[in-house]
Coordinates of C-alpha atoms and ligand atoms in Angstrom, one line a residue:
M1 CA 36.5 18.6 25.0
A2 CA 38.5 19.8 28.0
R3 CA 37.2 18.5 31.3
R4 CA 35.2 21.1 33.1
R5 CA 35.3 21.6 36.9
Q6 CA 32.2 20.0 38.5
I7 CA 30.8 22.3 41.2
Y8 CA 28.0 20.1 42.5
E9 CA 26.1 16.9 41.7
G10 CA 22.5 16.9 42.9
K11 CA 19.7 14.4 42.4
A12 CA 18.6 15.6 39.0
K13 CA 21.3 17.9 37.7
I14 CA 25.0 18.5 37.7
L15 CA 26.5 22.0 38.0
Y16 CA 29.8 22.8 36.2
E17 CA 31.9 25.8 36.2
G18 CA 30.8 28.2 33.4
P19 CA 33.0 29.8 30.7
E20 CA 33.0 33.2 32.5
P21 CA 33.1 34.1 36.2
G22 CA 29.5 34.3 37.6
T23 CA 28.2 31.7 35.2
L24 CA 27.6 28.0 35.6
I25 CA 26.6 25.1 33.3
Q26 CA 23.5 23.1 34.4
Y27 CA 23.4 19.6 33.1
F28 CA 20.1 17.7 33.3
K29 CA 20.4 14.0 34.2
D30 CA 17.9 11.2 33.6
D31 CA 18.0 10.3 37.3
A32 CA 14.7 10.6 39.2
T33 CA 14.2 10.5 42.9
A34 CA 11.2 10.8 45.1
F35 CA 10.3 10.8 48.8
N36 CA 13.5 12.5 49.8
A37 CA 15.6 10.2 47.6
Q38 CA 14.3 7.0 49.3
K39 CA 13.0 6.0 45.8
K40 CA 15.5 6.2 42.9
G41 CA 15.3 5.4 39.3
T42 CA 16.0 6.7 35.8
I43 CA 13.7 8.0 33.3
N44 CA 15.4 7.7 29.8
G45 CA 15.4 11.0 28.1
K46 CA 14.0 13.1 31.0
G47 CA 17.0 15.3 31.2
V48 CA 16.7 16.3 27.5
L49 CA 13.0 17.1 27.9
N50 CA 13.5 19.1 31.2
N51 CA 16.4 21.1 29.8
R52 CA 14.0 22.1 26.8
I53 CA 10.8 22.7 28.9
S54 CA 12.8 24.8 31.5
E55 CA 14.5 26.8 28.8
H56 CA 11.1 27.6 27.3
V57 CA 9.3 28.5 30.6
F58 CA 12.3 30.6 31.9
T59 CA 12.5 32.4 28.5
M60 CA 8.9 33.3 28.6
L61 CA 9.1 34.4 32.2
G62 CA 12.0 36.6 31.3
N63 CA 9.9 38.1 28.6
I64 CA 7.3 39.1 31.0
G65 CA 9.9 40.7 33.3
V66 CA 10.5 37.9 35.9
P67 CA 14.3 38.0 36.5
T68 CA 15.8 34.4 36.1
H69 CA 19.2 32.7 36.1
F70 CA 18.7 31.4 32.6
I71 CA 21.1 32.7 29.9
R72 CA 20.9 30.2 27.1
R73 CA 20.7 26.5 26.2
L74 CA 24.0 25.1 25.1
N75 CA 23.0 21.6 23.8
M76 CA 20.4 19.0 24.5
R77 CA 21.2 18.5 28.2
E78 CA 23.0 21.7 29.2
Q79 CA 22.2 25.3 29.7
L80 CA 24.3 28.3 30.7
I81 CA 23.0 30.0 33.8
R82 CA 24.0 32.9 36.1
Q83 CA 25.6 31.6 39.4
V84 CA 23.5 32.5 42.3
E85 CA 23.7 32.1 46.1
I86 CA 20.8 29.8 46.5
V87 CA 18.2 30.8 49.1
P88 CA 17.8 27.5 51.0
I89 CA 14.0 27.6 50.7
E90 CA 11.8 25.6 48.4
V91 CA 8.8 27.7 47.5
V92 CA 5.8 25.6 46.8
V93 CA 2.8 27.2 45.1
R94 CA -0.6 25.4 45.3
N95 CA -3.8 25.9 43.4
V96 CA -5.4 22.5 43.8
V97 CA -4.9 20.1 46.8
A98 CA -2.5 17.2 46.1
G99 CA 0.4 15.4 47.5
S100 CA 1.5 16.2 51.0
L101 CA -1.2 18.8 51.5
A102 CA -3.8 16.2 50.9
K103 CA -2.0 13.7 53.2
R104 CA -1.3 16.2 56.1
L105 CA -4.8 17.7 56.3
G106 CA -6.8 14.8 55.1
I107 CA -8.4 16.7 52.1
E108 CA -9.2 14.9 48.9
E109 CA -6.7 15.3 46.1
G110 CA -8.1 17.4 43.3
T111 CA -10.0 19.8 45.5
Q112 CA -9.7 23.3 44.0
L113 CA -8.4 25.8 46.6
P114 CA -10.5 29.0 47.1
R115 CA -7.1 30.8 47.1
T116 CA -3.5 30.1 46.1
I117 CA -1.3 28.9 48.9
I118 CA 2.4 29.5 49.2
E119 CA 4.4 27.1 51.5
Y120 CA 8.1 27.1 52.3
Y121 CA 10.3 24.2 53.0
Y122 CA 13.9 24.5 54.4
K123 CA 16.2 22.8 51.8
D124 CA 17.9 20.2 53.8
D125 CA 17.9 16.6 52.5
A126 CA 19.1 15.2 55.8
L127 CA 16.1 16.8 57.7
G128 CA 13.7 15.8 54.8
D129 CA 13.1 19.4 53.8
P130 CA 10.9 20.4 56.6
M131 CA 8.1 22.9 56.2
V132 CA 8.9 26.3 57.7
T133 CA 7.1 29.6 58.1
D134 CA 8.3 33.1 57.5
E135 CA 9.1 33.3 61.1
H136 CA 11.7 30.6 61.0
I137 CA 13.2 32.1 57.8
A138 CA 13.6 35.4 59.4
C139 CA 14.8 34.0 62.8
F140 CA 17.5 31.9 61.3
G141 CA 18.5 34.5 58.6
W142 CA 17.9 32.3 55.6
A143 CA 16.4 35.3 53.7
S144 CA 15.6 38.8 54.8
Q145 CA 12.0 40.1 55.0
E146 CA 12.6 42.2 51.9
E147 CA 13.8 39.2 50.0
M148 CA 10.9 37.1 51.1
H149 CA 8.5 39.8 50.0
D150 CA 10.1 39.8 46.5
I151 CA 10.1 36.0 46.4
A152 CA 6.4 35.8 47.3
D153 CA 5.6 38.4 44.7
M154 CA 7.6 36.6 41.9
A155 CA 6.0 33.2 43.0
I156 CA 2.5 34.7 42.5
R157 CA 3.6 36.2 39.1
V158 CA 5.0 33.0 38.0
N159 CA 1.8 31.1 39.1
D160 CA -0.5 33.5 37.2
F161 CA 1.5 33.2 34.1
L162 CA 2.0 29.5 34.2
T163 CA -1.7 28.8 35.1
G164 CA -2.7 30.6 31.9
L165 CA 0.1 29.1 29.8
F166 CA -0.9 25.5 30.8
A167 CA -4.6 26.2 30.6
G168 CA -4.1 27.2 27.0
I169 CA -2.7 23.6 26.3
N170 CA -5.5 22.0 28.4
I171 CA -3.3 21.3 31.4
R172 CA -4.2 22.2 35.0
L173 CA -1.3 23.5 37.1
V174 CA -2.0 21.9 40.3
D175 CA 1.1 23.0 42.2
F176 CA 4.8 23.6 41.6
K177 CA 8.1 24.3 43.4
L178 CA 10.5 27.2 42.8
E179 CA 14.0 28.0 44.0
F180 CA 15.4 31.5 44.2
G181 CA 19.0 32.8 44.5
R182 CA 20.9 36.1 45.2
I183 CA 23.0 37.8 42.7
W184 CA 25.3 40.5 43.8
E185 CA 25.8 43.8 42.0
N186 CA 28.5 46.0 43.8
D187 CA 27.3 46.0 47.5
F188 CA 23.7 45.2 46.6
S189 CA 21.9 41.9 46.1
R190 CA 18.7 40.9 44.6
V191 CA 16.8 37.7 44.3
I192 CA 16.2 36.0 40.9
L193 CA 14.5 32.8 39.9
A194 CA 16.9 29.8 39.7
D195 CA 17.0 26.0 39.3
E196 CA 14.4 24.6 36.9
I197 CA 10.6 24.6 36.0
S198 CA 9.8 21.1 34.6
P199 CA 7.4 18.2 35.2
D200 CA 9.9 17.2 37.9
G201 CA 8.8 19.9 40.1
C202 CA 5.3 20.6 39.0
R203 CA 1.9 18.7 39.1
L204 CA 0.3 19.0 35.8
W205 CA -3.0 17.2 35.0
D206 CA -4.7 16.9 31.8
M207 CA -7.8 19.2 32.1
T208 CA -10.1 16.8 30.4
T209 CA -9.1 13.4 31.7
N210 CA -7.1 14.4 35.0
E211 CA -4.3 12.2 33.7
K212 CA -1.0 13.0 35.5
L213 CA 1.7 14.5 33.2
D214 CA 4.5 14.8 35.8
K215 CA 6.7 13.2 38.3
D216 CA 3.9 11.6 40.2
R217 CA 3.9 8.9 37.4
F218 CA 7.3 7.9 38.8
R219 CA 6.5 8.5 42.5
R220 CA 3.3 6.3 42.2
D221 CA 4.6 3.7 39.8
L222 CA 2.1 4.6 37.2
G223 CA 4.5 4.0 34.3
G224 CA 4.7 6.2 31.1
E225 CA 6.9 8.8 32.6
V226 CA 8.7 9.8 29.4
E227 CA 5.5 9.8 27.5
A228 CA 3.9 12.2 30.0
Y229 CA 7.0 14.6 29.8
Q230 CA 7.0 14.3 26.1
E231 CA 3.3 15.2 26.0
V232 CA 3.9 18.3 28.0
A233 CA 6.7 19.3 25.6
R234 CA 4.7 18.5 22.6
R235 CA 1.8 20.7 23.8
L236 CA 4.2 23.5 24.5
G237 CA 5.2 23.3 20.9
L238 CA 8.7 22.0 21.7
L239 CA 8.5 18.7 19.9
P240 CA 7.5 17.7 16.5
A241 CA 3.9 16.4 15.9
E242 CA 2.6 13.2 17.3
G243 CA 4.1 10.0 15.9
T244 CA 7.6 11.3 16.0
E245 CA 7.9 11.5 19.7
T246 CA 11.1 9.5 19.9
A247 CA 12.8 11.9 17.4
V248 CA 14.6 13.9 20.1
L249 CA 15.9 10.9 21.9
D250 CA 17.0 9.3 18.7
M251 CA 18.7 12.4 17.8
E252 CA 20.6 12.4 21.0
S253 CA 21.8 8.7 20.6
H254 CA 22.7 9.4 17.0
R255 CA 25.0 12.4 18.1
K256 CA 26.6 10.3 20.9
K257 CA 27.4 7.6 18.4
R258 CA 29.1 10.2 16.2
G259 CA 31.0 11.4 19.3
Q260 CA 29.4 14.8 19.3
Ligands
LIG301 N1 21.8 29.5 39.3 C1 22.3 28.7 40.3 N2 23.4 28.8 40.9 C2 23.8 28.1 41.9 N3 23.2 27.0 42.3 C3 22.0 26.7 41.6 C4 21.5 27.5 40.5 N4 20.3 27.0 40.1 C5 20.1 25.8 40.9 N5 21.1 25.7 41.7 C6 21.2 24.5 42.7 O1 21.8 23.4 41.9 C7 21.3 22.2 42.3 C8 20.6 21.7 41.1 O2 20.8 20.3 41.1 P1 19.6 19.2 41.7 O3 19.9 17.9 41.1 O4 18.3 19.8 41.5 O5 20.0 19.2 43.2 P2 19.3 18.8 44.5 O6 19.5 17.4 44.6 O7 20.1 19.6 45.7 O8 17.8 19.2 44.4 C9 20.3 22.5 43.4 O9 20.8 22.3 44.7 C10 20.0 24.0 43.3 O10 19.5 24.5 44.4
LIG302 MG1 16.6 19.9 42.9

Protein backbone atom coordinates (compact mmCIF):
# COMPACT_ATOMS: atom_id res chain seq x y z
CA MET A 1 0.00 0.00 0.00
CA ALA A 2 1.20 3.50 -0.78
CA ARG A 3 2.52 5.38 2.23
CA ARG A 4 0.07 7.87 3.57
CA ARG A 5 1.03 11.19 5.00
CA GLN A 6 0.98 11.18 8.77
CA ILE A 7 -0.64 14.31 10.17
CA TYR A 8 -0.18 13.71 13.89
CA GLU A 9 0.90 11.04 16.31
CA GLY A 10 -0.68 11.26 19.75
CA LYS A 11 -0.55 9.09 22.82
CA ALA A 12 -3.18 6.58 21.71
CA LYS A 13 -3.83 7.26 18.04
CA ILE A 14 -2.23 8.32 14.79
CA LEU A 15 -3.95 10.59 12.28
CA TYR A 16 -3.25 10.13 8.58
CA GLU A 17 -4.38 12.15 5.62
CA GLY A 18 -7.71 10.79 4.35
CA PRO A 19 -8.66 9.81 0.79
CA GLU A 20 -10.59 13.06 0.22
CA PRO A 21 -10.07 16.62 1.38
CA GLY A 22 -11.69 17.17 4.76
CA THR A 23 -11.21 13.55 5.82
CA LEU A 24 -8.64 11.81 8.01
CA ILE A 25 -7.83 8.25 8.95
CA GLN A 26 -7.70 7.61 12.67
CA TYR A 27 -5.43 4.66 13.59
CA PHE A 28 -5.85 3.17 17.08
CA LYS A 29 -2.59 2.11 18.76
CA ASP A 30 -2.12 -0.28 21.67
CA ASP A 31 -0.14 2.38 23.56
CA ALA A 32 -1.52 3.43 26.90
CA THR A 33 -0.53 6.41 29.00
CA ALA A 34 -1.73 7.74 32.31
CA PHE A 35 -1.07 10.67 34.63
CA ASN A 36 -0.21 13.01 31.77
CA ALA A 37 2.01 10.39 30.10
CA GLN A 38 4.23 9.88 33.17
CA LYS A 39 3.14 6.24 33.08
CA LYS A 40 3.47 4.47 29.74
CA GLY A 41 2.72 0.97 28.55
CA THR A 42 0.98 -1.12 25.96
CA ILE A 43 -2.22 -3.07 26.20
CA ASN A 44 -2.13 -5.71 23.46
CA GLY A 45 -5.22 -5.48 21.31
CA LYS A 46 -6.57 -2.30 22.92
CA GLY A 47 -6.51 -0.41 19.62
CA VAL A 48 -8.64 -3.02 17.90
CA LEU A 49 -11.19 -2.97 20.71
CA ASN A 50 -11.32 0.83 21.02
CA ASN A 51 -11.75 1.23 17.26
CA ARG A 52 -14.73 -1.13 17.37
CA ILE A 53 -16.27 0.26 20.57
CA SER A 54 -15.89 3.86 19.40
CA GLU A 55 -17.39 3.00 16.01
CA HIS A 56 -20.39 1.45 17.75
CA VAL A 57 -20.97 4.32 20.17
CA PHE A 58 -20.50 7.07 17.55
CA THR A 59 -22.84 5.26 15.15
CA MET A 60 -25.52 5.04 17.81
CA LEU A 61 -25.05 8.68 18.78
CA GLY A 62 -25.34 9.62 15.10
CA ASN A 63 -28.59 7.66 14.97
CA ILE A 64 -30.10 9.79 17.75
CA GLY A 65 -29.01 13.00 16.04
CA VAL A 66 -25.72 13.88 17.76
CA PRO A 67 -23.38 15.08 14.98
CA THR A 68 -20.03 13.25 15.03
CA HIS A 69 -16.84 13.07 12.96
CA PHE A 70 -17.24 9.33 12.36
CA ILE A 71 -17.73 8.27 8.73
CA ARG A 72 -16.93 4.54 8.69
CA ARG A 73 -14.56 1.92 9.99
CA LEU A 74 -11.95 0.91 7.42
CA ASN A 75 -10.31 -2.08 9.09
CA MET A 76 -9.50 -3.46 12.53
CA ARG A 77 -7.47 -0.47 13.64
CA GLU A 78 -8.56 2.38 11.39
CA GLN A 79 -11.60 4.53 10.85
CA LEU A 80 -12.38 7.26 8.36
CA ILE A 81 -13.37 10.52 10.05
CA ARG A 82 -14.17 14.10 9.11
CA GLN A 83 -11.30 16.43 9.77
CA VAL A 84 -12.20 19.05 12.35
CA GLU A 85 -10.49 21.96 14.00
CA ILE A 86 -10.24 20.57 17.52
CA VAL A 87 -11.62 22.80 20.28
CA PRO A 88 -8.74 22.62 22.77
CA ILE A 89 -10.99 21.66 25.66
CA GLU A 90 -11.50 18.25 27.22
CA VAL A 91 -15.09 17.99 28.36
CA VAL A 92 -15.49 15.71 31.37
CA VAL A 93 -18.95 14.56 32.43
CA ARG A 94 -19.35 13.03 35.88
CA ASN A 95 -22.20 11.05 37.41
CA VAL A 96 -20.32 9.40 40.28
CA VAL A 97 -17.30 10.68 42.24
CA ALA A 98 -13.99 9.14 41.10
CA GLY A 99 -10.43 9.97 40.13
CA SER A 100 -9.30 13.59 40.40
CA LEU A 101 -12.65 14.77 41.79
CA ALA A 102 -12.36 12.36 44.72
CA LYS A 103 -8.77 13.43 45.31
CA ARG A 104 -9.24 17.17 44.98
CA LEU A 105 -12.32 17.46 47.17
CA GLY A 106 -11.66 14.55 49.49
CA ILE A 107 -14.92 12.78 48.64
CA GLU A 108 -15.10 9.02 48.66
CA GLU A 109 -14.91 7.32 45.26
CA GLY A 110 -18.22 5.80 44.29
CA THR A 111 -20.39 8.53 45.82
CA GLN A 112 -23.36 9.12 43.52
CA LEU A 113 -23.60 12.80 42.56
CA PRO A 114 -27.00 14.47 43.14
CA ARG A 115 -26.62 16.07 39.71
CA THR A 116 -24.34 15.61 36.73
CA ILE A 117 -21.20 17.75 36.70
CA ILE A 118 -19.50 19.00 33.53
CA GLU A 119 -15.87 20.07 33.85
CA TYR A 120 -13.54 21.62 31.29
CA TYR A 121 -9.80 21.06 30.98
CA TYR A 122 -7.50 23.00 28.68
CA LYS A 123 -5.87 20.48 26.31
CA ASP A 124 -2.18 21.12 26.84
CA ASP A 125 0.10 18.24 27.80
CA ALA A 126 2.94 20.57 28.81
CA LEU A 127 0.65 22.25 31.35
CA GLY A 128 -0.88 18.94 32.48
CA ASP A 129 -4.34 19.73 31.06
CA PRO A 130 -5.36 22.27 33.74
CA MET A 131 -9.00 22.64 34.73
CA VAL A 132 -10.58 25.83 33.42
CA THR A 133 -13.99 27.49 33.58
CA ASP A 134 -16.27 29.02 30.94
CA GLU A 135 -14.67 32.35 31.84
CA HIS A 136 -11.18 31.24 30.78
CA ILE A 137 -12.56 29.63 27.63
CA ALA A 138 -14.32 32.87 26.64
CA CYS A 139 -11.48 35.13 27.78
CA PHE A 140 -8.81 33.32 25.78
CA GLY A 141 -11.09 32.64 22.83
CA TRP A 142 -10.75 28.84 22.85
CA ALA A 143 -14.44 28.57 21.96
CA SER A 144 -17.30 31.05 21.59
CA GLN A 145 -20.15 31.18 24.08
CA GLU A 146 -22.47 29.78 21.44
CA GLU A 147 -20.10 26.89 20.79
CA MET A 148 -19.84 26.18 24.53
CA HIS A 149 -23.62 26.17 24.76
CA ASP A 150 -23.83 23.58 21.98
CA ILE A 151 -20.99 21.56 23.52
CA ALA A 152 -22.65 21.42 26.95
CA ASP A 153 -25.96 20.48 25.32
CA MET A 154 -24.34 17.65 23.35
CA ALA A 155 -22.38 16.45 26.40
CA ILE A 156 -25.64 16.07 28.35
CA ARG A 157 -27.32 14.25 25.48
CA VAL A 158 -24.35 11.90 25.16
CA ASN A 159 -24.42 11.31 28.92
CA ASP A 160 -28.14 10.53 28.99
CA PHE A 161 -27.81 8.16 26.06
CA LEU A 162 -24.66 6.39 27.26
CA THR A 163 -25.90 6.07 30.85
CA GLY A 164 -28.88 4.13 29.53
CA LEU A 165 -26.87 2.14 27.00
CA PHE A 166 -24.42 0.97 29.66
CA ALA A 167 -27.08 0.45 32.34
CA GLY A 168 -28.70 -1.98 29.91
CA ILE A 169 -25.55 -4.13 30.02
CA ASN A 170 -25.11 -3.82 33.80
CA ILE A 171 -22.37 -1.18 33.62
CA ARG A 172 -22.38 2.09 35.59
CA LEU A 173 -21.14 5.06 33.58
CA VAL A 174 -19.16 6.86 36.29
CA ASP A 175 -17.58 9.57 34.13
CA PHE A 176 -16.14 10.15 30.66
CA LYS A 177 -14.20 12.60 28.51
CA LEU A 178 -15.32 14.09 25.20
CA GLU A 179 -13.62 16.22 22.56
CA PHE A 180 -15.34 18.42 20.04
CA GLY A 181 -14.22 20.08 16.82
CA ARG A 182 -15.35 22.69 14.34
CA ILE A 183 -16.30 21.99 10.78
CA TRP A 184 -16.70 24.79 8.29
CA GLU A 185 -19.50 25.03 5.78
CA ASN A 186 -19.01 28.14 3.64
CA ASP A 187 -18.51 30.94 6.15
CA PHE A 188 -20.26 29.17 8.98
CA SER A 189 -18.88 26.69 11.47
CA ARG A 190 -20.50 24.24 13.85
CA VAL A 191 -19.16 21.91 16.47
CA ILE A 192 -19.42 18.14 16.25
CA LEU A 193 -18.27 15.30 18.48
CA ALA A 194 -14.71 14.14 17.64
CA ASP A 195 -11.92 11.90 18.95
CA GLU A 196 -13.16 8.62 20.49
CA ILE A 197 -15.41 7.13 23.13
CA SER A 198 -13.85 3.99 24.61
CA PRO A 199 -12.76 2.52 27.95
CA ASP A 200 -9.63 4.71 27.60
CA GLY A 201 -11.67 7.82 28.36
CA CYS A 202 -14.60 6.46 30.36
CA ARG A 203 -14.93 5.02 33.86
CA LEU A 204 -17.11 1.94 33.55
CA TRP A 205 -17.94 -0.11 36.64
CA ASP A 206 -19.79 -3.39 36.71
CA MET A 207 -23.06 -2.52 38.45
CA THR A 208 -23.14 -5.65 40.57
CA THR A 209 -19.50 -6.05 41.61
CA ASN A 210 -18.15 -2.48 41.04
CA GLU A 211 -15.31 -4.12 39.09
CA LYS A 212 -13.50 -1.55 36.94
CA LEU A 213 -13.82 -2.18 33.20
CA ASP A 214 -11.71 0.74 31.97
CA LYS A 215 -8.25 2.35 31.89
CA ASP A 216 -8.14 2.59 35.69
CA ARG A 217 -7.00 -1.06 35.55
CA PHE A 218 -3.84 0.25 33.85
CA ARG A 219 -3.54 3.46 35.92
CA ARG A 220 -3.78 1.53 39.18
CA ASP A 221 -1.83 -1.59 38.13
CA LEU A 222 -4.85 -3.83 38.61
CA GLY A 223 -4.01 -6.05 35.61
CA GLY A 224 -6.55 -7.62 33.27
CA GLU A 225 -6.80 -4.55 31.04
CA VAL A 226 -7.51 -6.35 27.77
CA GLU A 227 -10.00 -8.67 29.46
CA ALA A 228 -11.86 -5.63 30.83
CA TYR A 229 -12.00 -3.88 27.43
CA GLN A 230 -13.10 -7.18 25.86
CA GLU A 231 -15.83 -7.54 28.45
CA VAL A 232 -17.21 -4.10 27.52
CA ALA A 233 -17.10 -4.99 23.82
CA ARG A 234 -18.72 -8.35 24.47
CA ARG A 235 -21.56 -6.87 26.51
CA LEU A 236 -22.13 -4.32 23.74
CA GLY A 237 -22.57 -7.28 21.41
CA LEU A 238 -19.39 -6.55 19.46
CA LEU A 239 -17.51 -9.77 20.23
CA PRO A 240 -18.52 -13.38 19.88
CA ALA A 241 -19.78 -15.16 22.99
CA GLU A 242 -17.59 -15.89 25.99
CA GLY A 243 -14.82 -18.44 25.50
CA THR A 244 -13.81 -17.02 22.14
CA GLU A 245 -12.48 -13.77 23.60
CA THR A 246 -9.16 -13.94 21.77
CA ALA A 247 -10.84 -14.46 18.40
CA VAL A 248 -10.52 -10.83 17.33
CA LEU A 249 -6.87 -10.59 18.21
CA ASP A 250 -6.08 -13.97 16.67
CA MET A 251 -7.77 -12.77 13.53
CA GLU A 252 -5.57 -9.70 13.48
CA SER A 253 -2.30 -11.64 13.84
CA HIS A 254 -3.53 -14.09 11.23
CA ARG A 255 -4.11 -11.26 8.76
CA LYS A 256 -0.76 -9.72 9.55
CA LYS A 257 0.97 -13.02 8.83
CA ARG A 258 -0.75 -13.13 5.47
CA GLY A 259 0.41 -9.55 4.89
CA GLN A 260 -3.09 -8.07 4.72
N1 LIG B 1 -11.84 14.58 13.60
C1 LIG B 1 -10.66 15.03 14.03
N2 LIG B 1 -9.96 15.94 13.31
C2 LIG B 1 -8.77 16.40 13.76
N3 LIG B 1 -8.18 16.02 14.90
C3 LIG B 1 -8.83 15.12 15.66
C4 LIG B 1 -10.09 14.58 15.28
N4 LIG B 1 -10.50 13.71 16.25
C5 LIG B 1 -9.54 13.71 17.18
N5 LIG B 1 -8.53 14.55 16.86
C6 LIG B 1 -7.29 14.79 17.62
O1 LIG B 1 -6.41 13.74 17.23
C7 LIG B 1 -5.63 13.31 18.34
C8 LIG B 1 -5.89 11.83 18.57
O2 LIG B 1 -4.80 11.17 19.03
P1 LIG B 1 -4.49 10.91 20.58
O3 LIG B 1 -3.53 9.82 20.63
O4 LIG B 1 -5.77 10.81 21.35
O5 LIG B 1 -3.78 12.28 20.90
P2 LIG B 1 -3.41 13.02 22.26
O6 LIG B 1 -2.17 12.38 22.76
O7 LIG B 1 -3.22 14.44 21.80
O8 LIG B 1 -4.61 12.83 23.16
C9 LIG B 1 -6.06 14.16 19.52
O9 LIG B 1 -5.13 15.21 19.70
C10 LIG B 1 -7.42 14.70 19.10
O10 LIG B 1 -7.69 15.94 19.68
MG1 LIG C 1 -6.28 11.64 23.23
